[in-house]
Short mmCIF file of C-alpha atoms in Angstrom, two decimals:
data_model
loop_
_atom_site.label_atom_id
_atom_site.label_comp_id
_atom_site.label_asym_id
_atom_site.label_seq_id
_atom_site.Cartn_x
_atom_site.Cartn_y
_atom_site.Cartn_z
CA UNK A 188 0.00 0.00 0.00
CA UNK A 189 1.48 3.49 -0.88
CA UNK A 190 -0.69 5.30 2.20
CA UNK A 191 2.63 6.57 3.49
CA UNK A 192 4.11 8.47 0.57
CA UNK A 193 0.61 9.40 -0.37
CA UNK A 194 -0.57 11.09 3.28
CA UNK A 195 3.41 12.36 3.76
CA UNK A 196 2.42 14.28 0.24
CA UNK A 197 -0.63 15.72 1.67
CA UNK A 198 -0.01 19.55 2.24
CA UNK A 199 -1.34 19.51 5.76
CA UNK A 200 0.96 16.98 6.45
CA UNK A 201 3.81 18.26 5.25
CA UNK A 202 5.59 15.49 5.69
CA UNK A 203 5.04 14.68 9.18
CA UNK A 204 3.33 11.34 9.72
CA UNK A 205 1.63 8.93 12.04
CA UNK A 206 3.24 5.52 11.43
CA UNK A 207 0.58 3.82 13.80
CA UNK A 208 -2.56 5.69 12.26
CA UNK A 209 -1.33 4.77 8.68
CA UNK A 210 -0.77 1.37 9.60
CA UNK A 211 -4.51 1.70 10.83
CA UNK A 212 -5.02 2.80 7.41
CA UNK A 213 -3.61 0.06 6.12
CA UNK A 214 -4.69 -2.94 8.33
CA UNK A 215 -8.45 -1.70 7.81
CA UNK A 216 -8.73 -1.74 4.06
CA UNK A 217 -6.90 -5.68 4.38
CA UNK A 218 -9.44 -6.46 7.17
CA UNK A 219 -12.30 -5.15 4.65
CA UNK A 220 -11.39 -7.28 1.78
CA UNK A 221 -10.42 -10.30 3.99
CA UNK A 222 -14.12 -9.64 5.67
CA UNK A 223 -15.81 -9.68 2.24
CA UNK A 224 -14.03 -12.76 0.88
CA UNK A 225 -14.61 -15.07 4.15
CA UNK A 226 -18.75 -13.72 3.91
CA UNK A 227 -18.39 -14.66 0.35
CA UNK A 228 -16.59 -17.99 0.94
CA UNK A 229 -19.07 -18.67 3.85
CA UNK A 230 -21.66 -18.37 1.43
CA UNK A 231 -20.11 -21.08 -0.95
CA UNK A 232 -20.21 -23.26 1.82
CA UNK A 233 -22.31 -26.32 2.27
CA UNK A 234 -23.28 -25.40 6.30
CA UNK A 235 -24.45 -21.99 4.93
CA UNK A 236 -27.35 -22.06 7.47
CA UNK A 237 -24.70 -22.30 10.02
CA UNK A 238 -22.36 -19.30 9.32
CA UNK A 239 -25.45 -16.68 9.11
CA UNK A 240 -24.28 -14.64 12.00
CA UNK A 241 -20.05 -15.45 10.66
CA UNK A 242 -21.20 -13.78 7.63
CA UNK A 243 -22.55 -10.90 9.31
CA UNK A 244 -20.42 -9.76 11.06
CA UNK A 245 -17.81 -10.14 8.28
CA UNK A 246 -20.10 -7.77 6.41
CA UNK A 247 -20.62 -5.74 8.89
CA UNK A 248 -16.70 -5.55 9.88
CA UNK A 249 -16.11 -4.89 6.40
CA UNK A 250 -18.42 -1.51 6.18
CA UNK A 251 -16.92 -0.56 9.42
CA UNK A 252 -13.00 -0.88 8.08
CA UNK A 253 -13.30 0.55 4.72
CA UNK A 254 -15.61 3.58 6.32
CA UNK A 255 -12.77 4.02 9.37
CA UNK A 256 -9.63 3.89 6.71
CA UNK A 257 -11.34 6.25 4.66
CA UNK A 258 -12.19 8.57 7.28
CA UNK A 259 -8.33 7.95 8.88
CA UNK A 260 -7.16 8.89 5.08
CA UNK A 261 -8.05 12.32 4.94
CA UNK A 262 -5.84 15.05 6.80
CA UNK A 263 -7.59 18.17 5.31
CA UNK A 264 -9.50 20.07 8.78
CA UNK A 265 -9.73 17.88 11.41
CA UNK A 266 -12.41 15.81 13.22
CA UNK A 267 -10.39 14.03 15.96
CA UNK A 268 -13.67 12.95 18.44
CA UNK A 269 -15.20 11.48 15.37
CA UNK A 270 -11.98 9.96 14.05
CA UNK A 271 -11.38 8.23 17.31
CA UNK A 272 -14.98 6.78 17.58
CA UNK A 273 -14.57 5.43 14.50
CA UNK A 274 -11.28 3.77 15.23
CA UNK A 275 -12.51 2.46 18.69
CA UNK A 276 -15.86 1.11 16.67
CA UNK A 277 -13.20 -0.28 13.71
CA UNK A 278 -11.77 -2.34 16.95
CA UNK A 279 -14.84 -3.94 18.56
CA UNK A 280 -16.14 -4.73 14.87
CA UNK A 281 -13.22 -6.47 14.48
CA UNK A 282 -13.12 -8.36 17.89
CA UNK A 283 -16.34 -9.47 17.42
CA UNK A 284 -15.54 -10.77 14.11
CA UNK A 285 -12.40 -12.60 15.16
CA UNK A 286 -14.11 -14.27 17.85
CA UNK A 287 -16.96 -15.52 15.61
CA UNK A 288 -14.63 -16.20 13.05
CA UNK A 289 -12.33 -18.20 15.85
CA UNK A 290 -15.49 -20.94 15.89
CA UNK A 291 -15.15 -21.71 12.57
CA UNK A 292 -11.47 -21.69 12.11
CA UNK A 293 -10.88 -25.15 12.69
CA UNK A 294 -13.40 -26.28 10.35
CA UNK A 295 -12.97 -23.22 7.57
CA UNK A 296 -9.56 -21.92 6.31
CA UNK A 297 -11.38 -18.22 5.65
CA UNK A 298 -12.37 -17.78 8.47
CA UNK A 299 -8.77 -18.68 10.48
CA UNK A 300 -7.51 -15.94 8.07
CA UNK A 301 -10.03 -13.88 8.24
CA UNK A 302 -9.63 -14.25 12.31
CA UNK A 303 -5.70 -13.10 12.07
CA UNK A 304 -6.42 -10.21 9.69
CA UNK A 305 -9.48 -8.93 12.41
CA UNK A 306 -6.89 -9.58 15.10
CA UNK A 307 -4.23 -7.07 13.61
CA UNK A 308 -6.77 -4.44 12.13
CA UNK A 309 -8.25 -4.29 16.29
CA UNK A 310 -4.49 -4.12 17.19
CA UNK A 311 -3.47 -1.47 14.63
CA UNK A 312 -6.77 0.37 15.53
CA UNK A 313 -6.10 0.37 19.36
CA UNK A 314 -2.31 1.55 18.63
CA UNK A 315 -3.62 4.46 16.56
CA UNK A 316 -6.10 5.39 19.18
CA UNK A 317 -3.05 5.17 22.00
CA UNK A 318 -1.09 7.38 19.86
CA UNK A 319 -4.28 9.79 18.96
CA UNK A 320 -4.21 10.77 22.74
CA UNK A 321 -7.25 10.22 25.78
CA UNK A 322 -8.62 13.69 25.40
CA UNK A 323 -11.48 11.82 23.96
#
């Protein structure tokens, strides 16, 4: 991903960064494509009846990380409160996901890497929110 050379261009950057918010950045648009593929793969899956709630939350996770790297992405103004909901709602989606995604791992590759990828986005997400500050 070029998020770092593209947010270090940014003229209210000028080229001062936030390695753990553009690692954020990063982790959330993997989580939202891993999310989309294991709902997708779920789908494909004979014990579809099963996986109704797996799939969504994947979906759901998936909105929630493409919406929070989005929002994370853009460093015109600034709308820090919101920004930091967002990232602390990117890393319960993304519990809550892993953990669902945890009782099918065994049983369904997707969803054991699906499980890992939710597991880094909530850890990138809570890093970004430690280096954001507590002022919110």
């Amino acid at each position: 991903m070029h998020a770092q050379e593209m947010i270090r261009s940014h003229p209210q950057v000028q080229g001062r960064t936030n390695d753990a918010l553009i690692r954020c950045i990063e982790e959330c648009y993997d989580c939202a494509q891993i999310c989309t593929s294991c709902a997708d793969a779920c789908l494909g899956e004979e014990m579809v009846q099963q996986l109704r709630q797996c799939i969504r939350l994947n979906l759901d996770c998936a909105d929630i990380c493409m919406v929070t790297g989005t929002m994370a992405t853009r460093r015109t103004g600034s709308n820090e409160e919101l920004l930091h909901r967002m990232i602390e709602t990117c890393a319960m989606a993304c519990r809550l996901c892993a953990e669902e995604c945890e009782r099918h791992a065994q049983h369904h590759e997707h969803c054991r890497v699906c499980a890992e990828a939710c597991r880094r986005c909530e850890e990138a997400c809570r890093s970004a929110m430690s280096g954001m500050g507590s002022r919110h």
